[in-house]
Structure formats: structure tokens, C-alpha cells
Amino acid sequence: MEKSRIDLPIGVTLDRFIKSNEKDYPTAVGAFSQLLRDIALAAKVVNRELNKAGLVDIMGNVGNANAGGDEQQKLDMLANTRFIRALSKGGEVCGIISEENDSFVDLENDGKYIVALDPLDGSSNIDVNVSVGTIFSIYKRITAINSPLTLEDFLQKGRDQIASGYILYGPSSMLVFTTGNGVNGFTYEPSLGEFVLSNPNIQCHEDGTIYSMNEGLSNSISDSKVKAFINYCKDNEFTARYIGSLVADFHRNLLKGGIYLYPATTKYPNGKLRLMFESNALAFVIEQSGGKATDGNMDILDIQPTSIHHTAALYIGSKNLVNRLS
Ligand code: AHG
Ligand code: MN
Ligand code: MN
């Protein structure tokens, strides 16, 4: 049965919004609400650290590479620590996977939820003061509470997410999420220290004229559908927009209509973007807003991950544009 869409006025705080919607989660009301609050709290802390990033010595590399081979930035690690700390202290989450950690973290508590995190998305933009983000997915644990977690608890399909979303740290910072009942956007009001509802029931246009991809990779893309699509965009004088922070590119296209593409390339034959830390969360958001996300063959949400660092091609955004690549 379709749940009723949220009907609250612009300006209500995240806290009030969560409370008003608790009726949708009769089995896990308090814990799930608290988990969303924990995520909002970590987002505020990371937002604060990012705001002063140019003033103190927290920019630049730490000298390591993460599991995906990217150089880890100091702020990547800082965001990772802040989110994991907030979620561990809350007690609702029993296990965490993060783009920045090689394997899962078992918090050894009786929490019901699993969280997957890209703590800081768009790292290459940190040093140049361009928007970055955090991406999160929430699942229920599968194995019995109070037993050790197993990989099975984490390798769930995106379809099994009970909530997902992102934080965009930009000119103003926003928290956008879905619990499977539409998509709502909250803007951070720093003087109040609160996220307030600014974009209720976000709907993605069925069509759009923005395409977002790293076109510098064109010669290392072999998929003819992608090449044909790029030509289609050019023939129709689409607007090319690519920030290089997935959250920021996704958010713009969600609000304005458009498509984000990261196909398989010579360097990343299975695509670069991580299913469990990036694509699944945004795919749930886009589907809930009326858009679509595929890997060119199937819906992102139906892919069975085979490892926590599983990668896949990603085509995401306005339905009619994504359909051209399916
Ligand atoms: P992250 O900073 O979490 O490693 O993610 C980077 C991702 C994504 O944000 C972005 O859209 C994409 O990588 C950019 O890749 P290219 O530099 O290859 O275009
Ligand atoms: Mn990322
Ligand atoms: Mn990241």
C-alpha cells in the first residue's frame, strides 16, 4: 500500500519532521528516529570542520590510499571518524561499512541497523573550496541480534535499504533523504544549528537537458550506447555540467532535470562508483523522486553486491534520459 506523502510546511525542523513521520515505522520508531538524528549530528560536525578547512591544517593528503585506490585526504579521514563516532555512540547501529575502511566494523551491540557510508564524497575538490558531500544508506541487520555480524548483513541489495540520502556541503548545506516515502530536502540554518525543511517532496523532472560526465574519458569508453548518447546530447545542444563531486552533480540534476553518467572505462572496467557507498543511496533517492538509476543493463537497486567495495557503471537522473541508455 502506498504510504501517504509528507505534508508539513517549509521551515519545520528535521526533528519535528522525524517525529511527525514516526507512524510509518511502528516497529522501530524510536531507534530509527534516533539514527537519523545521529546522522544529522555528524553532518553538523563535519560541516563545521569543512567551514574552517582553509584556516587550519586539515587539508591535503594523509599519504595513504583507500580500498578503491584513491588518495585519502585528511578531511576524508576526519569525516569518517566523525560519522563512525556519532553512529557508534547512538547505539542503534550495530555495523558500519565505509569507503574509507577495508572491511566492516562490528560495533558488538544490540542495534538493529547497518549503515554504509561515503563519509566525504568529492575529495579531489576539497583543496579548492568546491562543494563536497556525505552519502549514506541504512539497512536492517539480517543475522540475529547479539550474534557476530557477517558479510551477509552488509551485502544487501539497494532495494533492501530502509533509508538513504546525502549531505551536500555547499554555499548552504543540505540534508536530502528518503525513507521510502518520497524525498525531502532540509537546509542547515547555522545560527539555529538545525536542519529545516526547505524542499518537500522533491520530484525529478522526467526529462532534462543537462548531462554530467567526465568527457575527458571519452576515448577510454567502449560502450557504443554511451557514445551515441553523448552525440545525442550534443546534437540537441544539451548543457554539460560536471563538478566532479557526485553529490553536487546529482543534487543539481535532481532539482533541474538531467543525467549523471559514469560508464565503464579502460581504467575502471566495472565502473568507478561504489555500489554500496554511492550508487545505491542515490538510486533509492532518485527512484523515490520519480527518476531512474541503472548500470546500463539493470536497475542499480537490483544489483547483488559481491563485495563491500563492489563498483558498477552508473546512469542516474531523469527517467527519459536514463531510459536511452538501458
Ligand atoms: P570520492 O571523493 O568519494 O572518492 O568520490 C569521487 C567520485 C565522485 O564523487 C565523482 O563524481 C567521481 O568520483 C569523479 O571521478 P573522475 O575524477 O574520474 O571524473
Ligand atoms: Mn564518493
Ligand atoms: Mn569518499
Tab-separated table of C-alpha atoms and ligand atoms in Angstrom:
chain	number	residue	atom	x	y	z
A	1	MET	CA	0.000	0.000	0.000
A	2	GLU	CA	1.362	3.439	-0.960
A	3	LYS	CA	2.104	5.481	2.147
A	4	SER	CA	0.695	8.985	2.270
A	5	ARG	CA	3.159	11.677	1.246
A	6	ILE	CA	4.516	14.028	3.859
A	7	ASP	CA	2.552	17.211	4.238
A	8	LEU	CA	4.449	19.549	6.530
A	9	PRO	CA	5.157	23.239	5.988
A	10	ILE	CA	8.519	24.525	4.782
A	11	GLY	CA	10.571	25.615	7.795
A	12	VAL	CA	9.783	22.754	10.185
A	13	THR	CA	12.861	21.357	11.839
A	14	LEU	CA	14.240	17.940	10.989
A	15	ASP	CA	13.440	16.815	14.495
A	16	ARG	CA	9.759	17.711	14.213
A	17	PHE	CA	9.635	16.189	10.734
A	18	ILE	CA	11.052	12.901	12.015
A	19	LYS	CA	8.601	12.844	14.912
A	20	SER	CA	5.629	13.519	12.652
A	21	ASN	CA	6.560	10.574	10.468
A	22	GLU	CA	7.201	8.014	13.152
A	23	LYS	CA	3.806	6.446	12.461
A	24	ASP	CA	5.319	4.966	9.284
A	25	TYR	CA	7.729	2.854	11.352
A	26	PRO	CA	5.621	1.256	14.080
A	27	THR	CA	8.136	-1.495	14.802
A	28	ALA	CA	11.241	0.594	15.149
A	29	VAL	CA	10.049	4.074	15.866
A	30	GLY	CA	12.420	5.455	18.457
A	31	ALA	CA	15.602	3.738	17.308
A	32	PHE	CA	15.238	4.670	13.671
A	33	SER	CA	14.445	8.293	14.510
A	34	GLN	CA	17.479	8.440	16.741
A	35	LEU	CA	19.645	7.045	13.959
A	36	LEU	CA	18.535	9.814	11.600
A	37	ARG	CA	19.311	12.343	14.327
A	38	ASP	CA	22.778	10.824	14.782
A	39	ILE	CA	23.442	11.254	11.075
A	40	ALA	CA	22.280	14.872	11.241
A	41	LEU	CA	24.542	15.482	14.226
A	42	ALA	CA	27.594	14.051	12.448
A	43	ALA	CA	26.700	16.164	9.406
A	44	LYS	CA	26.735	19.308	11.544
A	45	VAL	CA	30.128	18.417	12.973
A	46	VAL	CA	31.610	17.714	9.527
A	47	ASN	CA	30.020	20.900	8.190
A	48	ARG	CA	31.725	22.861	10.967
A	49	GLU	CA	35.103	21.270	10.225
A	50	LEU	CA	34.738	21.913	6.492
A	51	ASN	CA	33.868	25.546	7.083
A	52	LYS	CA	37.184	26.170	8.737
A	53	ALA	CA	39.174	23.887	6.431
A	54	GLY	CA	41.054	26.752	4.829
A	55	LEU	CA	42.113	28.166	8.184
A	56	VAL	CA	43.664	25.197	9.899
A	57	ASP	CA	45.934	22.424	8.780
A	58	ILE	CA	43.365	19.816	7.809
A	59	MET	CA	43.551	19.994	4.045
A	60	GLY	CA	45.678	17.793	1.814
A	61	ASN	CA	46.628	14.104	1.740
A	62	VAL	CA	47.374	11.811	4.632
A	63	GLY	CA	49.689	9.778	2.393
A	64	ASN	CA	47.600	6.567	2.152
A	65	ALA	CA	45.282	5.154	-0.485
A	66	ASN	CA	41.842	3.716	0.398
A	67	ALA	CA	40.443	0.360	-0.773
A	68	GLY	CA	39.408	1.908	-4.099
A	69	GLY	CA	42.952	3.180	-4.714
A	70	ASP	CA	42.135	6.872	-4.158
A	71	GLU	CA	44.469	9.004	-2.119
A	72	GLN	CA	42.944	9.607	1.281
A	73	GLN	CA	42.628	13.235	2.265
A	74	LYS	CA	42.780	14.439	5.841
A	75	LEU	CA	39.174	15.536	5.664
A	76	ASP	CA	38.141	12.107	4.319
A	77	MET	CA	39.516	10.584	7.496
A	78	LEU	CA	38.064	13.272	9.691
A	79	ALA	CA	34.566	12.811	8.220
A	80	ASN	CA	34.928	9.029	8.506
A	81	THR	CA	35.844	9.294	12.171
A	82	ARG	CA	33.065	11.762	12.979
A	83	PHE	CA	30.323	9.701	11.345
A	84	ILE	CA	31.508	6.419	12.830
A	85	ARG	CA	31.783	8.007	16.267
A	86	ALA	CA	28.282	9.521	16.136
A	87	LEU	CA	26.762	6.261	14.925
A	88	SER	CA	28.625	4.122	17.472
A	89	LYS	CA	27.655	6.320	20.383
A	90	GLY	CA	23.995	6.329	19.326
A	91	GLY	CA	23.684	2.552	19.846
A	92	GLU	CA	21.074	1.972	17.124
A	93	VAL	CA	23.651	0.908	14.550
A	94	CYS	CA	25.399	-2.440	15.013
A	95	GLY	CA	27.621	-2.393	11.932
A	96	ILE	CA	29.199	0.115	9.591
A	97	ILE	CA	30.902	-0.115	6.225
A	98	SER	CA	32.715	2.876	4.820
A	99	GLU	CA	34.508	3.693	1.612
A	100	GLU	CA	37.494	4.538	3.803
A	101	ASN	CA	37.663	1.169	5.621
A	102	ASP	CA	38.775	-2.104	4.049
A	103	SER	CA	36.275	-4.273	5.905
A	104	PHE	CA	33.177	-3.938	8.053
A	105	VAL	CA	33.107	-2.633	11.604
A	106	ASP	CA	31.135	-4.739	14.111
A	107	LEU	CA	30.098	-2.448	16.960
A	108	GLU	CA	29.144	-5.512	19.056
A	109	ASN	CA	25.944	-4.025	20.404
A	110	ASP	CA	22.272	-4.908	20.063
A	111	GLY	CA	21.494	-2.255	17.440
A	112	LYS	CA	19.167	-3.247	14.593
A	113	TYR	CA	20.700	-1.244	11.776
A	114	ILE	CA	23.579	-1.376	9.337
A	115	VAL	CA	24.955	1.813	7.775
A	116	ALA	CA	27.020	2.193	4.587
A	117	LEU	CA	28.932	5.456	4.214
A	118	ASP	CA	30.854	7.534	1.769
A	119	PRO	CA	31.915	9.950	4.528
A	120	LEU	CA	33.320	12.542	2.163
A	121	ASP	CA	32.429	12.463	-1.496
A	122	GLY	CA	34.274	14.668	-3.967
A	123	SER	CA	37.582	14.579	-2.106
A	124	SER	CA	39.517	15.902	-5.066
A	125	ASN	CA	37.576	19.146	-4.684
A	126	ILE	CA	38.421	19.711	-1.029
A	127	ASP	CA	41.563	21.738	-1.568
A	128	VAL	CA	39.846	24.134	-3.963
A	129	ASN	CA	36.812	25.033	-1.848
A	130	VAL	CA	34.249	23.317	-4.084
A	131	SER	CA	31.129	21.531	-2.791
A	132	VAL	CA	31.591	18.052	-1.334
A	133	GLY	CA	29.166	15.634	0.315
A	134	THR	CA	28.433	12.622	2.501
A	135	ILE	CA	26.368	9.691	1.224
A	136	PHE	CA	24.613	7.142	3.473
A	137	SER	CA	22.467	4.013	3.231
A	138	ILE	CA	20.607	2.341	6.086
A	139	TYR	CA	19.639	-1.358	6.159
A	140	LYS	CA	18.257	-3.711	8.793
A	141	ARG	CA	20.687	-6.342	10.012
A	142	ILE	CA	19.915	-9.854	8.782
A	143	THR	CA	21.583	-12.119	11.341
A	144	ALA	CA	20.230	-12.453	14.870
A	145	ILE	CA	20.819	-9.599	17.274
A	146	ASN	CA	23.695	-10.261	19.702
A	147	SER	CA	25.473	-12.647	17.334
A	148	PRO	CA	28.621	-11.556	15.454
A	149	LEU	CA	27.885	-9.713	12.217
A	150	THR	CA	28.696	-11.475	8.953
A	151	LEU	CA	29.247	-10.225	5.406
A	152	GLU	CA	25.646	-11.258	4.682
A	153	ASP	CA	24.455	-8.382	6.883
A	154	PHE	CA	26.231	-5.924	4.610
A	155	LEU	CA	25.945	-7.385	1.107
A	156	GLN	CA	22.289	-6.446	0.714
A	157	LYS	CA	20.734	-5.133	-2.472
A	158	GLY	CA	19.939	-1.440	-2.684
A	159	ARG	CA	16.277	-2.481	-2.880
A	160	ASP	CA	16.584	-3.537	0.789
A	161	GLN	CA	17.564	-0.070	2.013
A	162	ILE	CA	15.126	1.351	4.533
A	163	ALA	CA	16.515	4.854	4.162
A	164	SER	CA	19.232	6.646	2.269
A	165	GLY	CA	20.375	10.127	1.484
A	166	TYR	CA	23.183	12.596	1.329
A	167	ILE	CA	24.520	15.784	2.817
A	168	LEU	CA	25.734	18.448	0.433
A	169	TYR	CA	28.252	20.837	1.969
A	170	GLY	CA	27.924	23.838	-0.292
A	171	PRO	CA	27.089	27.563	-0.207
A	172	SER	CA	24.382	26.326	2.134
A	173	SER	CA	24.488	22.778	3.412
A	174	MET	CA	21.615	20.403	2.833
A	175	LEU	CA	20.447	17.018	4.044
A	176	VAL	CA	18.322	15.185	1.479
A	177	PHE	CA	16.904	11.767	2.289
A	178	THR	CA	14.213	9.204	1.704
A	179	THR	CA	12.688	6.588	3.963
A	180	GLY	CA	10.776	5.098	1.032
A	181	ASN	CA	8.048	7.692	1.190
A	182	GLY	CA	9.236	10.407	-1.179
A	183	VAL	CA	12.293	12.627	-0.934
A	184	ASN	CA	12.672	15.632	1.314
A	185	GLY	CA	15.411	18.241	1.497
A	186	PHE	CA	16.496	20.153	4.592
A	187	THR	CA	18.737	23.206	4.616
A	188	TYR	CA	21.105	23.812	7.504
A	189	GLU	CA	20.391	27.004	9.428
A	190	PRO	CA	23.735	27.626	11.154
A	191	SER	CA	22.523	30.261	13.595
A	192	LEU	CA	19.919	27.794	14.938
A	193	GLY	CA	22.095	24.718	14.471
A	194	GLU	CA	19.118	22.988	12.841
A	195	PHE	CA	18.246	21.429	9.519
A	196	VAL	CA	14.902	22.876	8.390
A	197	LEU	CA	12.610	21.539	5.686
A	198	SER	CA	13.244	23.560	2.532
A	199	ASN	CA	12.446	21.164	-0.339
A	200	PRO	CA	9.474	18.932	0.490
A	201	ASN	CA	8.533	16.029	-1.803
A	202	ILE	CA	11.255	16.598	-4.380
A	203	GLN	CA	10.256	15.376	-7.841
A	204	CYS	CA	12.824	14.794	-10.554
A	205	HIS	CA	11.692	16.046	-13.994
A	206	GLU	CA	11.053	13.198	-16.434
A	207	ASP	CA	13.207	14.983	-18.999
A	208	GLY	CA	16.175	17.296	-18.759
A	209	THR	CA	18.842	18.990	-20.810
A	210	ILE	CA	21.855	18.681	-18.507
A	211	TYR	CA	24.368	15.863	-18.909
A	212	SER	CA	27.154	15.316	-16.410
A	213	MET	CA	30.143	13.138	-17.100
A	214	ASN	CA	33.917	13.284	-17.251
A	215	GLU	CA	34.155	13.694	-21.001
A	216	GLY	CA	37.919	13.607	-20.806
A	217	LEU	CA	37.437	9.845	-20.555
A	218	SER	CA	35.585	9.627	-23.901
A	219	ASN	CA	38.379	7.747	-25.677
A	220	SER	CA	38.515	5.094	-22.982
A	221	ILE	CA	34.788	4.334	-23.106
A	222	SER	CA	33.902	1.386	-25.328
A	223	ASP	CA	30.113	1.189	-24.764
A	224	SER	CA	28.534	2.298	-28.039
A	225	LYS	CA	25.280	3.244	-26.286
A	226	VAL	CA	27.183	5.799	-24.212
A	227	LYS	CA	28.970	7.220	-27.249
A	228	ALA	CA	25.647	7.509	-29.095
A	229	PHE	CA	24.094	9.192	-26.081
A	230	ILE	CA	26.882	11.775	-25.874
A	231	ASN	CA	26.303	12.567	-29.541
A	232	TYR	CA	22.565	12.849	-28.880
A	233	CYS	CA	23.287	15.382	-26.114
A	234	LYS	CA	25.498	17.406	-28.443
A	235	ASP	CA	23.094	17.219	-31.403
A	236	ASN	CA	20.410	18.617	-29.118
A	237	GLU	CA	22.646	21.273	-27.578
A	238	PHE	CA	22.374	19.918	-24.044
A	239	THR	CA	24.240	21.709	-21.272
A	240	ALA	CA	27.371	19.932	-19.984
A	241	ARG	CA	27.868	20.334	-16.231
A	242	TYR	CA	30.416	18.313	-14.256
A	243	ILE	CA	31.694	19.295	-10.844
A	244	GLY	CA	33.424	16.010	-10.025
A	245	SER	CA	31.608	15.714	-6.690
A	246	LEU	CA	28.900	13.138	-7.312
A	247	VAL	CA	26.658	14.545	-4.580
A	248	ALA	CA	26.771	18.047	-6.062
A	249	ASP	CA	26.285	16.847	-9.649
A	250	PHE	CA	23.453	14.554	-8.568
A	251	HIS	CA	21.736	17.240	-6.497
A	252	ARG	CA	21.747	19.764	-9.333
A	253	ASN	CA	20.292	17.245	-11.767
A	254	LEU	CA	17.700	16.086	-9.233
A	255	LEU	CA	16.389	19.626	-8.916
A	256	LYS	CA	16.803	20.785	-12.523
A	257	GLY	CA	16.441	17.583	-14.553
A	258	GLY	CA	19.381	15.859	-16.200
A	259	ILE	CA	21.558	12.793	-16.140
A	260	TYR	CA	24.844	11.823	-14.487
A	261	LEU	CA	26.915	9.178	-16.257
A	262	TYR	CA	29.929	7.206	-15.063
A	263	PRO	CA	30.354	4.370	-17.557
A	264	ALA	CA	32.927	1.586	-17.584
A	265	THR	CA	36.289	2.899	-18.785
A	266	THR	CA	39.649	1.347	-19.607
A	267	LYS	CA	40.894	2.267	-16.135
A	268	TYR	CA	37.662	1.166	-14.396
A	269	PRO	CA	36.266	-1.737	-16.474
A	270	ASN	CA	33.454	-2.254	-13.923
A	271	GLY	CA	32.792	1.440	-13.433
A	272	LYS	CA	34.369	3.616	-10.773
A	273	LEU	CA	31.487	4.387	-8.446
A	274	ARG	CA	30.877	2.190	-5.450
A	275	LEU	CA	27.543	0.455	-5.340
A	276	MET	CA	27.327	0.244	-1.561
A	277	PHE	CA	28.703	3.679	-0.688
A	278	GLU	CA	27.484	5.884	-3.531
A	279	SER	CA	25.190	4.434	-6.194
A	280	ASN	CA	22.625	2.568	-4.065
A	281	ALA	CA	21.871	5.519	-1.811
A	282	LEU	CA	21.394	7.909	-4.705
A	283	ALA	CA	19.443	5.323	-6.704
A	284	PHE	CA	16.917	4.993	-3.862
A	285	VAL	CA	16.593	8.789	-3.727
A	286	ILE	CA	16.173	9.120	-7.493
A	287	GLU	CA	13.550	6.354	-7.714
A	288	GLN	CA	11.620	7.917	-4.853
A	289	SER	CA	11.608	11.224	-6.722
A	290	GLY	CA	10.336	9.645	-9.962
A	291	GLY	CA	13.724	9.290	-11.694
A	292	LYS	CA	15.774	6.235	-12.581
A	293	ALA	CA	19.207	4.675	-11.995
A	294	THR	CA	20.743	1.812	-13.966
A	295	ASP	CA	24.115	0.323	-14.811
A	296	GLY	CA	23.035	0.137	-18.456
A	297	ASN	CA	21.541	-3.348	-18.014
A	298	MET	CA	19.525	-3.350	-14.835
A	299	ASP	CA	18.271	-1.087	-12.088
A	300	ILE	CA	21.066	-0.211	-9.682
A	301	LEU	CA	18.846	-1.218	-6.760
A	302	ASP	CA	18.557	-4.806	-8.074
A	303	ILE	CA	22.296	-5.488	-8.341
A	304	GLN	CA	23.543	-8.103	-5.882
A	305	PRO	CA	26.809	-6.764	-4.415
A	306	THR	CA	29.570	-9.356	-4.312
A	307	SER	CA	31.904	-7.356	-2.090
A	308	ILE	CA	31.527	-4.241	0.004
A	309	HIS	CA	33.711	-2.321	-2.450
A	310	HIS	CA	31.719	-3.547	-5.494
A	311	THR	CA	31.710	-0.991	-8.324
A	312	ALA	CA	29.334	-0.593	-11.266
A	313	ALA	CA	28.612	1.795	-14.122
A	314	LEU	CA	26.064	4.428	-13.141
A	315	TYR	CA	23.468	6.277	-15.213
A	316	ILE	CA	21.193	8.261	-12.935
A	317	GLY	CA	18.704	11.098	-13.197
A	318	SER	CA	15.655	11.979	-15.282
A	319	LYS	CA	13.786	8.860	-16.327
A	320	ASN	CA	13.545	9.541	-20.058
A	321	LEU	CA	17.254	10.289	-20.323
A	322	VAL	CA	18.327	7.214	-18.356
A	323	ASN	CA	15.985	5.066	-20.464
A	324	ARG	CA	18.056	5.992	-23.532
A	325	LEU	CA	20.962	4.089	-22.001
A	326	SER	CA	19.081	0.991	-20.902
B	1	AHG	P1	35.241	10.155	-3.591
B	1	AHG	O1	35.705	11.574	-3.410
B	1	AHG	O2	34.294	9.719	-2.519
B	1	AHG	O3	36.370	9.194	-3.825
B	1	AHG	O4	34.313	10.109	-4.896
B	1	AHG	C1	34.780	10.603	-6.121
B	1	AHG	C2	33.802	10.186	-7.188
B	1	AHG	C3	32.606	11.093	-7.354
B	1	AHG	O5	32.360	11.993	-6.359
B	1	AHG	C4	32.877	11.837	-8.618
B	1	AHG	O6	31.715	12.078	-9.329
B	1	AHG	C5	33.808	10.950	-9.361
B	1	AHG	O7	34.489	10.187	-8.425
B	1	AHG	C6	34.758	11.744	-10.170
B	1	AHG	O8	35.575	10.882	-10.865
B	1	AHG	P2	36.531	11.432	-12.027
B	1	AHG	O9	37.536	12.311	-11.386
B	1	AHG	O10	37.103	10.161	-12.597
B	1	AHG	O11	35.655	12.156	-13.015
B	2	MN	MN	32.405	9.365	-3.448
B	3	MN	MN	34.681	9.490	-0.427
